[in-house]
PDB file of C-alpha atoms in Angstrom:
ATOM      1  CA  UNK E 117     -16.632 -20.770 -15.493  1.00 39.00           C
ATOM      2  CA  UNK E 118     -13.578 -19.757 -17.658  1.00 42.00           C
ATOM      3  CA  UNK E 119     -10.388 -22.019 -17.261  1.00 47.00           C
ATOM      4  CA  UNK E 120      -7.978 -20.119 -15.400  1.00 54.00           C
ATOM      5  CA  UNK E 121      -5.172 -19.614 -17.709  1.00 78.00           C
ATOM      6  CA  UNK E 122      -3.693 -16.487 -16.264  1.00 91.00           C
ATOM      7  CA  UNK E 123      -5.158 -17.398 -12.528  1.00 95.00           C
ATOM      8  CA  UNK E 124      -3.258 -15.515  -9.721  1.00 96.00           C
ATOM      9  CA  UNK E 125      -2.310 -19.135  -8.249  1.00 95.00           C
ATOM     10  CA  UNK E 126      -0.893 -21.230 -11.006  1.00 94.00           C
ATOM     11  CA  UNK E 127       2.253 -22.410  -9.469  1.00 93.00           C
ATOM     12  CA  UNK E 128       3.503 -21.871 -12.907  1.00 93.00           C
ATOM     13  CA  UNK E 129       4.426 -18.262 -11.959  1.00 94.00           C
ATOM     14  CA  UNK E 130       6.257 -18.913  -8.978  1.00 90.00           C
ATOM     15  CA  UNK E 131       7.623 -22.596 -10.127  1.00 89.00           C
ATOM     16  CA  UNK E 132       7.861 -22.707 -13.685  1.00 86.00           C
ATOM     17  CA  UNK E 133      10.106 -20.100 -14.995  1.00 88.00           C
ATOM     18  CA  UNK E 134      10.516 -16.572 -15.051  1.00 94.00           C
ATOM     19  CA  UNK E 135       7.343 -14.811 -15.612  1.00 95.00           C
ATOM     20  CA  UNK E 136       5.929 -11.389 -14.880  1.00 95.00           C
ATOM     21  CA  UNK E 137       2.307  -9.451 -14.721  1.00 96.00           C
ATOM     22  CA  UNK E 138       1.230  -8.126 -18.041  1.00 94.00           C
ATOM     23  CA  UNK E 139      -1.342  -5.420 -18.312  1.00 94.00           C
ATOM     24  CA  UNK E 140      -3.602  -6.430 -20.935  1.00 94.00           C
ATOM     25  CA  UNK E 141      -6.699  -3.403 -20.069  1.00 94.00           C
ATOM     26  CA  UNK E 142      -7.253  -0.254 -17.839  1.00 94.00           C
ATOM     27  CA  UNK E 143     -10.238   1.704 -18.208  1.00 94.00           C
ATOM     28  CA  UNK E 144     -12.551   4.336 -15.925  1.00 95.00           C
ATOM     29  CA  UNK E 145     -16.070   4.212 -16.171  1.00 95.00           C
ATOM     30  CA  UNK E 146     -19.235   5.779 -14.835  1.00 95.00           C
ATOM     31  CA  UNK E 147     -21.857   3.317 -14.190  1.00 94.00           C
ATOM     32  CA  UNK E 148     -25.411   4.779 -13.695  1.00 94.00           C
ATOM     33  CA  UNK E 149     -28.480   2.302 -12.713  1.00 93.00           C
ATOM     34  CA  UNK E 150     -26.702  -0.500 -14.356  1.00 94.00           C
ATOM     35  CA  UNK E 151     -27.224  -4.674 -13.491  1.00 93.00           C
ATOM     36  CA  UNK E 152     -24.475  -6.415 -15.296  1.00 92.00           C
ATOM     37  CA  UNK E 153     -25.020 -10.140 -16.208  1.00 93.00           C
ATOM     38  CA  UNK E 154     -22.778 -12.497 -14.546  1.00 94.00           C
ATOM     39  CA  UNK E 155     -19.806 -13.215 -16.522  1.00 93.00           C
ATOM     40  CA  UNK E 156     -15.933 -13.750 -16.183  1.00 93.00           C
ATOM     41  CA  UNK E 157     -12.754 -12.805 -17.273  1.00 91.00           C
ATOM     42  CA  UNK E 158      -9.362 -14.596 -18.441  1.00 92.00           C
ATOM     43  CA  UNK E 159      -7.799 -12.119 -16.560  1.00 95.00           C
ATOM     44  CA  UNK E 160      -7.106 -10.807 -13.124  1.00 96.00           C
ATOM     45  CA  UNK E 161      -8.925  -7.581 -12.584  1.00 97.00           C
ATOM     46  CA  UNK E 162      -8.729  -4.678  -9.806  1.00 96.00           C
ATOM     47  CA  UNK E 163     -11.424  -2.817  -9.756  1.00 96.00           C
ATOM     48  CA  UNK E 164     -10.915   0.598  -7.546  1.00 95.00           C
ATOM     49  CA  UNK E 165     -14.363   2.777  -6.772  1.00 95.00           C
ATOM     50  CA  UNK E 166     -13.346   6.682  -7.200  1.00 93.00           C
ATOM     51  CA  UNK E 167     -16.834   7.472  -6.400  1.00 92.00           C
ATOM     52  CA  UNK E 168     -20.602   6.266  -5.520  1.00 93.00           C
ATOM     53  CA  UNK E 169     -21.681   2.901  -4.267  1.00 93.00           C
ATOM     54  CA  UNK E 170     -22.039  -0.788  -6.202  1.00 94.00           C
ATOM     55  CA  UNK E 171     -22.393  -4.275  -5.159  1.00 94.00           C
ATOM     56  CA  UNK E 172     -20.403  -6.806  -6.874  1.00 95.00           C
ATOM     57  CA  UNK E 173     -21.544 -10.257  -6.630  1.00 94.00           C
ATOM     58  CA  UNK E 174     -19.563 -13.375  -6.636  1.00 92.00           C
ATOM     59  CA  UNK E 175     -20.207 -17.466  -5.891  1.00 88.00           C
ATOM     60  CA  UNK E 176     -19.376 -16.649  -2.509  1.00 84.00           C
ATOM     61  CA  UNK E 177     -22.161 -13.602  -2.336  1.00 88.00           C
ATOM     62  CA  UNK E 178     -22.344 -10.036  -2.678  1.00 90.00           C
ATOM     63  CA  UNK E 179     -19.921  -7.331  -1.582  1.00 91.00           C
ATOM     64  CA  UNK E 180     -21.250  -3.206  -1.097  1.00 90.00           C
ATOM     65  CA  UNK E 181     -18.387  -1.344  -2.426  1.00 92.00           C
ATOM     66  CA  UNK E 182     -18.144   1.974  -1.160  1.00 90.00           C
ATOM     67  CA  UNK E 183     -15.811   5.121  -2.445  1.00 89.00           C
ATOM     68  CA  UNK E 184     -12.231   4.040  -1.640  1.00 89.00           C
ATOM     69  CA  UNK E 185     -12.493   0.645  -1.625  1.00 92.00           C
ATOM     70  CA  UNK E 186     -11.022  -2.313  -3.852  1.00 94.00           C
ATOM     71  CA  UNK E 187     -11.563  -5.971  -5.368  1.00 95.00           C
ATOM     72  CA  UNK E 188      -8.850  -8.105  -6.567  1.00 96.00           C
ATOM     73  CA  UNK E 189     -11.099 -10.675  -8.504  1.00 96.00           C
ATOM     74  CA  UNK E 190      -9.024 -13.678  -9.801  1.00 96.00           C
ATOM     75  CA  UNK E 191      -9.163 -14.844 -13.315  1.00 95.00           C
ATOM     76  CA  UNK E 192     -12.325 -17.172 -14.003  1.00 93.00           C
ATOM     77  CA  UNK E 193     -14.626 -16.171 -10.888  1.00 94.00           C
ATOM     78  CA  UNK E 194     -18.058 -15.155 -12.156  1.00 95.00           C
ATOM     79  CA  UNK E 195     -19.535 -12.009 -10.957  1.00 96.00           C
ATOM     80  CA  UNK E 196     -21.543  -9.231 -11.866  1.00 95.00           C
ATOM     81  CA  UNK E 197     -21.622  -5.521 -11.210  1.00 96.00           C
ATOM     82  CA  UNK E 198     -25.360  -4.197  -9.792  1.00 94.00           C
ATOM     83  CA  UNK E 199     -24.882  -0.199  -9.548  1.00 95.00           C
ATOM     84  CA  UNK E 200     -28.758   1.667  -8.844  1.00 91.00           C
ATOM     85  CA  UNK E 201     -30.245   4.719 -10.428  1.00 88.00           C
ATOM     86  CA  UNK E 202     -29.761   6.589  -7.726  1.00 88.00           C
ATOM     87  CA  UNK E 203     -26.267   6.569  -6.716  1.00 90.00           C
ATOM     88  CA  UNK E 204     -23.696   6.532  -9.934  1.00 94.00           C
ATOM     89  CA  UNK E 205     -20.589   4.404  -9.365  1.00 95.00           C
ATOM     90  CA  UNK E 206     -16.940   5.384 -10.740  1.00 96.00           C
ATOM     91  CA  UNK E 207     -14.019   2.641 -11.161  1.00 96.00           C
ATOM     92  CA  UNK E 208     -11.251   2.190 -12.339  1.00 95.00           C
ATOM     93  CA  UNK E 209     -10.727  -1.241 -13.728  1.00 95.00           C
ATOM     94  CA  UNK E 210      -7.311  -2.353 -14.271  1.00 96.00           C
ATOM     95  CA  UNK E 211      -6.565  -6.236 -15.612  1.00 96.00           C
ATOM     96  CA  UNK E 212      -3.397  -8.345 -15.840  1.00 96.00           C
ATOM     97  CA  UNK E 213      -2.423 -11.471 -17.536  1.00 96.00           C
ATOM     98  CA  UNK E 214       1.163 -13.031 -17.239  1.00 96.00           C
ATOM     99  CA  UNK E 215       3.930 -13.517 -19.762  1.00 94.00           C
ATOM    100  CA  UNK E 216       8.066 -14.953 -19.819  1.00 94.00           C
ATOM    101  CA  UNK E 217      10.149 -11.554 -18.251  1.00 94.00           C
ATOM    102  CA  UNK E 218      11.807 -11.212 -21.863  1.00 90.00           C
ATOM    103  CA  UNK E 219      14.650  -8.724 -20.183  1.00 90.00           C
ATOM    104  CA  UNK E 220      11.904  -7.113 -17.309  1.00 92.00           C
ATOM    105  CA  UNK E 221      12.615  -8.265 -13.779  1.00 93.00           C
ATOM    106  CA  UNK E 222      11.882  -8.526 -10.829  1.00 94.00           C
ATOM    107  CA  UNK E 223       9.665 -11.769 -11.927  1.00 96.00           C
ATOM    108  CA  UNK E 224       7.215 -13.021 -10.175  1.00 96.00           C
ATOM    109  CA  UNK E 225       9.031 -15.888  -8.853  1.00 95.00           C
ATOM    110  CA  UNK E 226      11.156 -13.352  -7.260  1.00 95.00           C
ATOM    111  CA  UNK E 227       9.205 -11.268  -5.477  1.00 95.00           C
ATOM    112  CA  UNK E 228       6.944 -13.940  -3.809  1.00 95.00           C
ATOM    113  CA  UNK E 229      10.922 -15.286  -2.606  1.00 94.00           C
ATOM    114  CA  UNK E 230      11.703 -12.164  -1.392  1.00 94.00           C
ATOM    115  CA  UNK E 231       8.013 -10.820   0.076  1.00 94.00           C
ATOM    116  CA  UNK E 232       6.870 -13.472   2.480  1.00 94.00           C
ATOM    117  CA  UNK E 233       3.377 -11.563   2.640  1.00 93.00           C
ATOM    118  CA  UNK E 234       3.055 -11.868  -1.084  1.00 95.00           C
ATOM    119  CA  UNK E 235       4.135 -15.413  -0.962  1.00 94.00           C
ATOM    120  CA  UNK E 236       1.149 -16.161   1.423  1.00 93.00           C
ATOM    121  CA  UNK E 237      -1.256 -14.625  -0.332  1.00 93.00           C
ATOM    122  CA  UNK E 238      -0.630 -16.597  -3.239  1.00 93.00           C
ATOM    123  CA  UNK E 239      -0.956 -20.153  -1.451  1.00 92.00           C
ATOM    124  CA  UNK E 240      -4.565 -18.602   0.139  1.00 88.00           C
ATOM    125  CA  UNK E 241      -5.933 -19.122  -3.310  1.00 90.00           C
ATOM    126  CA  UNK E 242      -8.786 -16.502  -2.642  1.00 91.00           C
ATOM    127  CA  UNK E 243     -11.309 -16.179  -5.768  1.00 92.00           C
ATOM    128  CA  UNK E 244     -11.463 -12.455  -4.333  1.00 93.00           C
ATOM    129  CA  UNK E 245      -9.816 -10.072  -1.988  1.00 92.00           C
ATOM    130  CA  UNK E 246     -11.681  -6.388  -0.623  1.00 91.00           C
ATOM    131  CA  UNK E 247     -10.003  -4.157   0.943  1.00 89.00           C
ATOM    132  CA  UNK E 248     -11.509  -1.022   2.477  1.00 81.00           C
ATOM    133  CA  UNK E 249      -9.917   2.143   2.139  1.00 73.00           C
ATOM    134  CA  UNK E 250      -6.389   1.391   1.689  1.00 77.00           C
ATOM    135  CA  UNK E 251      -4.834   4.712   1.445  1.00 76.00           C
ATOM    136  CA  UNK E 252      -1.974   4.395  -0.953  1.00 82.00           C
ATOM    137  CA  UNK E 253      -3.706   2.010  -4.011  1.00 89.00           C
ATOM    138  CA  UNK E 254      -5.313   4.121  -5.946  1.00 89.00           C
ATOM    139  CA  UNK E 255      -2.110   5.982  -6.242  1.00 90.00           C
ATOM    140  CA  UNK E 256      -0.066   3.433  -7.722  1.00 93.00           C
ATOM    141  CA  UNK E 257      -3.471   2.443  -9.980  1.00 93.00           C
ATOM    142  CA  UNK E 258      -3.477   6.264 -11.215  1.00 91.00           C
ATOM    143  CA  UNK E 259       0.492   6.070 -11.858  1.00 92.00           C
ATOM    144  CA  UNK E 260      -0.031   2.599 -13.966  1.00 93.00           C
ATOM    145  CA  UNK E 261      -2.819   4.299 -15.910  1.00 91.00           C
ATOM    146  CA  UNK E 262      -0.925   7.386 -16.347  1.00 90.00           C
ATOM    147  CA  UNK E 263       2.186   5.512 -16.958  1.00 91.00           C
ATOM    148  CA  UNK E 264       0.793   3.077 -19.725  1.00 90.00           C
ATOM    149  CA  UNK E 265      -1.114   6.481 -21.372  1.00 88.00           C
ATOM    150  CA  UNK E 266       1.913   8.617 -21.514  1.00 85.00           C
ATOM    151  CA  UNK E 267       4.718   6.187 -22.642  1.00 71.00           C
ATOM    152  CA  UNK E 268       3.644   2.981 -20.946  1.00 49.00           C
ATOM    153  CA  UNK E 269       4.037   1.168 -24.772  1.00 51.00           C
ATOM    154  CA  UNK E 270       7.919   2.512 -24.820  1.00 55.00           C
ATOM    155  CA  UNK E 271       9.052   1.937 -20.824  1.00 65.00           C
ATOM    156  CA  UNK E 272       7.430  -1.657 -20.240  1.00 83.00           C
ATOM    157  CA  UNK E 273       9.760  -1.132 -17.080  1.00 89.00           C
ATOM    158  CA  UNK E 274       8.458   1.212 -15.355  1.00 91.00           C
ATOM    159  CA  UNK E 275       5.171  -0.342 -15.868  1.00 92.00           C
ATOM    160  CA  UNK E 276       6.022  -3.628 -14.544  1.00 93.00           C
ATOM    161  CA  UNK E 277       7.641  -2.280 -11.530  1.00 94.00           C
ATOM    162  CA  UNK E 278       4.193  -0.152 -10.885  1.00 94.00           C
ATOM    163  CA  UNK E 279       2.061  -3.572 -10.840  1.00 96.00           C
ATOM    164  CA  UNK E 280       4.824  -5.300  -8.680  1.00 96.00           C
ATOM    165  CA  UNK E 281       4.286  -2.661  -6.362  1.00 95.00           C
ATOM    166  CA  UNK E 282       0.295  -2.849  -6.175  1.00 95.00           C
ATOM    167  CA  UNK E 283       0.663  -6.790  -5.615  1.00 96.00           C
ATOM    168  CA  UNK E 284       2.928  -6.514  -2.955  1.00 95.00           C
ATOM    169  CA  UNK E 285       1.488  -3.497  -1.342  1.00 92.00           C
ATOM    170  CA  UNK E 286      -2.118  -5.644  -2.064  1.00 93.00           C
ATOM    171  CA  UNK E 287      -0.688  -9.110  -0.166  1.00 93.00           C
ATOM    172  CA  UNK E 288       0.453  -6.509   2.848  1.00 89.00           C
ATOM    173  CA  UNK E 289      -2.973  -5.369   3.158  1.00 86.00           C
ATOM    174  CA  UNK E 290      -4.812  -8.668   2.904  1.00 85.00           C
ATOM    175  CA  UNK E 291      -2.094 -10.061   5.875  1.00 83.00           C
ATOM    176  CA  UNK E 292      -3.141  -7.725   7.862  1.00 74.00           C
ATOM    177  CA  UNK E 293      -6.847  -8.123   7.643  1.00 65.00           C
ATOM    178  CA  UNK E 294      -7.328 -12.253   7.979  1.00 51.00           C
ATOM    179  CA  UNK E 295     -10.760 -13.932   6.981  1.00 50.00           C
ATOM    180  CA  UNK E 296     -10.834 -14.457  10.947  1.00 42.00           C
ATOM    181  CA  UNK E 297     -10.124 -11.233  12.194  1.00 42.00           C
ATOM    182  CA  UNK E 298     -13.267  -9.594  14.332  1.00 44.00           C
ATOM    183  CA  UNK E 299     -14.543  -6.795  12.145  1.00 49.00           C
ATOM    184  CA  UNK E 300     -13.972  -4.259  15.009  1.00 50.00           C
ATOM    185  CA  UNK E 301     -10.223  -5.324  15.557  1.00 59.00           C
ATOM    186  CA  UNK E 302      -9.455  -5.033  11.549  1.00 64.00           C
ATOM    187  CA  UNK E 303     -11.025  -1.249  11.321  1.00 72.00           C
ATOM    188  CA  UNK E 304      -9.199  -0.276  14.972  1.00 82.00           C
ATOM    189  CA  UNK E 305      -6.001  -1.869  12.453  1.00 81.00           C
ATOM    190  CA  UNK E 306      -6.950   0.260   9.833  1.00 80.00           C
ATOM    191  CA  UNK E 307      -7.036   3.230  11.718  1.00 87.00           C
ATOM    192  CA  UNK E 308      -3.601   2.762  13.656  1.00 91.00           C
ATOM    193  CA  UNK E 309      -1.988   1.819  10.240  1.00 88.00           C
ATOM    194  CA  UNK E 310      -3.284   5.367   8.857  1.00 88.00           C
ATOM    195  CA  UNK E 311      -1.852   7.112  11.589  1.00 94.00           C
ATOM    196  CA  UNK E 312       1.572   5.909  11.166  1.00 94.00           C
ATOM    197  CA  UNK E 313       1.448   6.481   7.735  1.00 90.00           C
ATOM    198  CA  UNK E 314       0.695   9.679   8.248  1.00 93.00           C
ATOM    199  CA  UNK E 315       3.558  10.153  10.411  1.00 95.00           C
ATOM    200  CA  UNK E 316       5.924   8.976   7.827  1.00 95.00           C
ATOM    201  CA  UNK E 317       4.560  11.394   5.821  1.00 93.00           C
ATOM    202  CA  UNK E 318       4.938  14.550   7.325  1.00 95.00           C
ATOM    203  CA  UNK E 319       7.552  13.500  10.128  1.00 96.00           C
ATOM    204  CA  UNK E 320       8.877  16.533   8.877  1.00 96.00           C
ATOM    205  CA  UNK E 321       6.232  18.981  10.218  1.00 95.00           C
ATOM    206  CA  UNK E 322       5.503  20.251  13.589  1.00 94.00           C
ATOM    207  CA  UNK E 323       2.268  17.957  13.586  1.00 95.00           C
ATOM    208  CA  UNK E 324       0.896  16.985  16.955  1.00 95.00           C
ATOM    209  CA  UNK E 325      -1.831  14.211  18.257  1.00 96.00           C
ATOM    210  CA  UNK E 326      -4.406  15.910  17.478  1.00 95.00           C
ATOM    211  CA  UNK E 327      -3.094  16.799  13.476  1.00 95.00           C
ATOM    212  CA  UNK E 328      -2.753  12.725  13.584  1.00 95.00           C
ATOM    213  CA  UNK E 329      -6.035  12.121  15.068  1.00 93.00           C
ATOM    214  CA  UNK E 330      -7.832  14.618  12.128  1.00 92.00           C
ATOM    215  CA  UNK E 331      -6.122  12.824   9.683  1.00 90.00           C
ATOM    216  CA  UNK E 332      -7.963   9.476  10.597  1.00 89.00           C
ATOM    217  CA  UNK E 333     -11.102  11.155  11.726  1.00 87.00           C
ATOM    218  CA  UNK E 334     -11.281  10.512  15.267  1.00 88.00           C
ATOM    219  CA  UNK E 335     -10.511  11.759  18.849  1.00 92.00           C
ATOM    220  CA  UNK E 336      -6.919  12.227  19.856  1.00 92.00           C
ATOM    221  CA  UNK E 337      -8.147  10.264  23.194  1.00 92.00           C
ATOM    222  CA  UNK E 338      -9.225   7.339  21.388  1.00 92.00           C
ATOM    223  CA  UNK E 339      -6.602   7.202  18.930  1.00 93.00           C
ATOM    224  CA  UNK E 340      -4.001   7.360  21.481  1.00 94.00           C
ATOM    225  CA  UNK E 341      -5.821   4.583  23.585  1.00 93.00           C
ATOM    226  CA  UNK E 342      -6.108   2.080  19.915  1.00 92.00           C
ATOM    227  CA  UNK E 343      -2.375   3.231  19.216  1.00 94.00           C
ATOM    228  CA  UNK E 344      -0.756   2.226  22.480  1.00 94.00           C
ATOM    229  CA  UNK E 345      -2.660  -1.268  22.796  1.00 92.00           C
ATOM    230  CA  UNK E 346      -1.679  -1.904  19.026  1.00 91.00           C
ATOM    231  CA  UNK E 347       1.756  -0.467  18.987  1.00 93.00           C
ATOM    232  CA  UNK E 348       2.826  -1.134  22.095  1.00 94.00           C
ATOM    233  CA  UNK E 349       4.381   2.637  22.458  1.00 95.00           C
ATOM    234  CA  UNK E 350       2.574   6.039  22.794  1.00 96.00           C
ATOM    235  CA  UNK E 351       2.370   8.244  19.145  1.00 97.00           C
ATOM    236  CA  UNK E 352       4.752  10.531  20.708  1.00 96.00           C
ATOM    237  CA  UNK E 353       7.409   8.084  21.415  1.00 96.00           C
ATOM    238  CA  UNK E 354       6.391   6.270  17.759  1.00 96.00           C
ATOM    239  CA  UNK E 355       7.160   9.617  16.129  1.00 97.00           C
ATOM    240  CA  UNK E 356      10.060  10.023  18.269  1.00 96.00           C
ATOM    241  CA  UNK E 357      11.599   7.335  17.027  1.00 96.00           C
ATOM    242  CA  UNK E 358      10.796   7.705  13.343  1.00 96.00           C
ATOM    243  CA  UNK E 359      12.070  11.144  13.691  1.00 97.00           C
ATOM    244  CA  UNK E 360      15.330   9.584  15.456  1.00 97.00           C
ATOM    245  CA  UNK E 361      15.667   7.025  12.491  1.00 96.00           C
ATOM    246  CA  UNK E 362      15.631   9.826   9.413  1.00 96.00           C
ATOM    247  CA  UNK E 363      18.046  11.872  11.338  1.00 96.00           C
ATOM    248  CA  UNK E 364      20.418   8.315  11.482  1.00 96.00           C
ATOM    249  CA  UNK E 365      19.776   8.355   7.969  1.00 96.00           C
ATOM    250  CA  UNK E 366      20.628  11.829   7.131  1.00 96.00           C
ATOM    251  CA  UNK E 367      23.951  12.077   9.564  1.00 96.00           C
ATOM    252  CA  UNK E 368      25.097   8.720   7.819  1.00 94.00           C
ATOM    253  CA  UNK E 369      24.079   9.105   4.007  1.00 93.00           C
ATOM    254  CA  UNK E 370      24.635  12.425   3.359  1.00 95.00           C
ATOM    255  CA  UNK E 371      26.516  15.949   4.421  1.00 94.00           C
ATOM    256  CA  UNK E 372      23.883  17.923   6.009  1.00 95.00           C
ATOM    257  CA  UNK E 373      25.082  20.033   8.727  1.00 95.00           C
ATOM    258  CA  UNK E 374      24.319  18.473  11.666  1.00 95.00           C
ATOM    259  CA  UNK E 375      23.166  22.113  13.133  1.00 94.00           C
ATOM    260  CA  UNK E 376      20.692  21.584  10.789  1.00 95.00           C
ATOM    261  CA  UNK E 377      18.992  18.483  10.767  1.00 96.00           C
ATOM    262  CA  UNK E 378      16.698  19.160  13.549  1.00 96.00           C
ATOM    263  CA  UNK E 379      14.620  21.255  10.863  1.00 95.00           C
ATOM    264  CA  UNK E 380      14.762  18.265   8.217  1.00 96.00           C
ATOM    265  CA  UNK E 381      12.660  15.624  10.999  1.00 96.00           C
ATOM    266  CA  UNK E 382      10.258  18.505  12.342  1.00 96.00           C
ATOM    267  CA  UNK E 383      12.258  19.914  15.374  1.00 95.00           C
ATOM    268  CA  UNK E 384      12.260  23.164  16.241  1.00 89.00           C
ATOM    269  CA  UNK E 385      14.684  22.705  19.359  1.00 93.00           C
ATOM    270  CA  UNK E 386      18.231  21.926  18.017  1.00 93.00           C
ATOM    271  CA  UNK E 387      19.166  20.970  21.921  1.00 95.00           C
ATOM    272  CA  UNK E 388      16.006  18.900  22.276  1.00 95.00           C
ATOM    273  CA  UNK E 389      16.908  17.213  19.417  1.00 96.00           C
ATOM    274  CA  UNK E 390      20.458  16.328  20.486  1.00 96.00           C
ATOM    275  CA  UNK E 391      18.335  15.195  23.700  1.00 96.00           C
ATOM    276  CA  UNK E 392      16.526  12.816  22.284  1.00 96.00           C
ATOM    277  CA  UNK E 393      18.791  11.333  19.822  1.00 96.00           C
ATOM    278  CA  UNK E 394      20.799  10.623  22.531  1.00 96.00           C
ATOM    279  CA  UNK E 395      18.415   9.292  24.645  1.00 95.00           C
ATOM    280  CA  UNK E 396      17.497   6.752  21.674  1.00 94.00           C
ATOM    281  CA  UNK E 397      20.729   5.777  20.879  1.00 95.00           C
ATOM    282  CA  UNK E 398      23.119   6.503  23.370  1.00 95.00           C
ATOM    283  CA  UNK E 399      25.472   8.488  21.083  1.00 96.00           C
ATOM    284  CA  UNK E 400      25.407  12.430  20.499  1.00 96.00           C
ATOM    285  CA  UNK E 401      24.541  13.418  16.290  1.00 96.00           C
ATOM    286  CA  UNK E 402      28.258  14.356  16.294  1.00 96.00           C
ATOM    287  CA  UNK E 403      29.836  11.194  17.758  1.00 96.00           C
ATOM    288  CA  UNK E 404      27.239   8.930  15.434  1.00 96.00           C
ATOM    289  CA  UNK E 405      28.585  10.160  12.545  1.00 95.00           C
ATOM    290  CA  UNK E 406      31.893   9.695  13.407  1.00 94.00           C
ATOM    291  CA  UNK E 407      31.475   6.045  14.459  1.00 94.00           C
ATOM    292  CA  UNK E 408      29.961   5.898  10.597  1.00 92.00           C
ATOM    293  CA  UNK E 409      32.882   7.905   9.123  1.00 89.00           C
ATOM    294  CA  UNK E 410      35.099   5.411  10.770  1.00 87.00           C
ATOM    295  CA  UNK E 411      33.598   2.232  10.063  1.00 86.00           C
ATOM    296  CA  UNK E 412      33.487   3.716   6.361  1.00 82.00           C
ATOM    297  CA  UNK E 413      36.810   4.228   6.184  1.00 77.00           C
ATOM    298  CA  UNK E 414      38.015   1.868   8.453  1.00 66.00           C
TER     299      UNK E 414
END
């Protein structure tokens, strides 16, 4: 094994000065009926599968790795990549070092101080982390990749703020899926997690149950019946209340007319909508952005 210079869980990063993640490869590859020998890396490595199936095999055993899915592998853990003949594996491979800020912030001292998620995850000291199917990763892996081929070299910035985001977004994930959580209980997670994201997303829209329940790929029934027990609230009166909280936003932060901000959170109704902001927060749209025009100037 490889001393673990740049490990993910040297205290130096969080104790020892100011120090930030540092890119140091990023490739895709297609890997056809390949057995890789076991080796290891002075780097931490992500390794995303766009398509196909693989197994990746650590000290602690092997892991199937299915389209979607990720492995954060720390620096130093042996392992080896198995991919068969008959079922071609894409990745994208992205690995990071550290190195002093030199000017970039946030370091990483700072963002496991101000991310308690992140913080934990880096006194778990895992040798690897899988997640399955996390929705928004490979989007920030794709805008790091595009980022460092387009004018990464000239905007180290931008960069670093695009890896920030992947570890935090990464130590989020891996809090909410604990070593021992039933398997059952972490997918009906996954699938409730999905759902609201999707209703952040298009909050917007006149989307219903059953646009949420396609989304995740199941019933509305049994979405509805994981949502409640998880949430504690129906998905009506979850996207009620998201749509409540953009409208607070919008009647605060900016000049919209207030006539029309039932179209901006996916209301048809302009009186339903004074309804049920009222209902949520006990003020009419008109009177709650007075109370914020006079605490403003106030």
């Amino acid at each position: 094994m490889l001393e673990r210079k740049y490990s993910l869980y040297d205290p130096l990063w969080r104790d020892g000065g100011d120090y930030r993640p540092h890119i140091v490869a990023y490739y895709y590859k297609q890997w056809v009926d390949f057995h890789m020998d076991v080796h290891a890396h002075d780097a931490i490595e992500f390794m995303y599968v766009i398509s196909g199936t693989c197994v990746v095999e650590t000290e602690a055993g092997a892991t199937v790795m299915r389209k979607g899915d990720l492995i954060l592998l720390d620096a130093g853990v042996p392992h080896n990549l198995i991919v068969e003949k008959d079922n071609p594996c894409r990745m994208l491979n992205v690995e990071f070092t550290f190195k002093a800020c030199d000017g970039i912030y946030p370091s990483m001292k700072q963002l496991a101080e101000c991310n308690a998620p992140l913080s934990q995850l880096l006194d778990r000291h895992q040798n690897s982390i899988v997640l399955r199917d996390p929705s928004d990763i490979p989007h920030i892996l794709k805008s790091i990749v595009m980022e460092l081929d387009t004018g990464g070299s000239h905007n180290g910035s931008m960069t670093h703020l695009l890896i920030s985001q992947l570890l935090v977004r990464v130590a989020r994930l891996a809090a909410e899926e604990p070593g021992d959580q039933a398997a059952g209980a972490s997918l009906n997670q996954r699938y409730v997690r999905k759902a609201a994201e999707y209703m952040h997303q298009h909050y917007d829209c006149d989307i219903q149950v059953k646009d949420i329940a396609g989304a995740v790929n199941l019933h509305p029934v049994y979405l509805q019946r994981l949502f409640k027990a998880t949430m504690h609230m129906t998905i009506t009166e979850y996207l009620a209340e998201l749509r409540v909280e953009k409208a607070k936003m919008l009647l605060a932060r900016t000049d919209i007319p207030i006539i029309d901000i039932a179209d901006y959170i996916g209301l048809n109704s302009r009186q339903y909508f004074s309804m049920l902001f009222k209902k949520v927060t006990g003020l009419s749209p008109a009177a709650y952005r007075r109370s914020i025009e006079i605490r403003r100037h106030g």
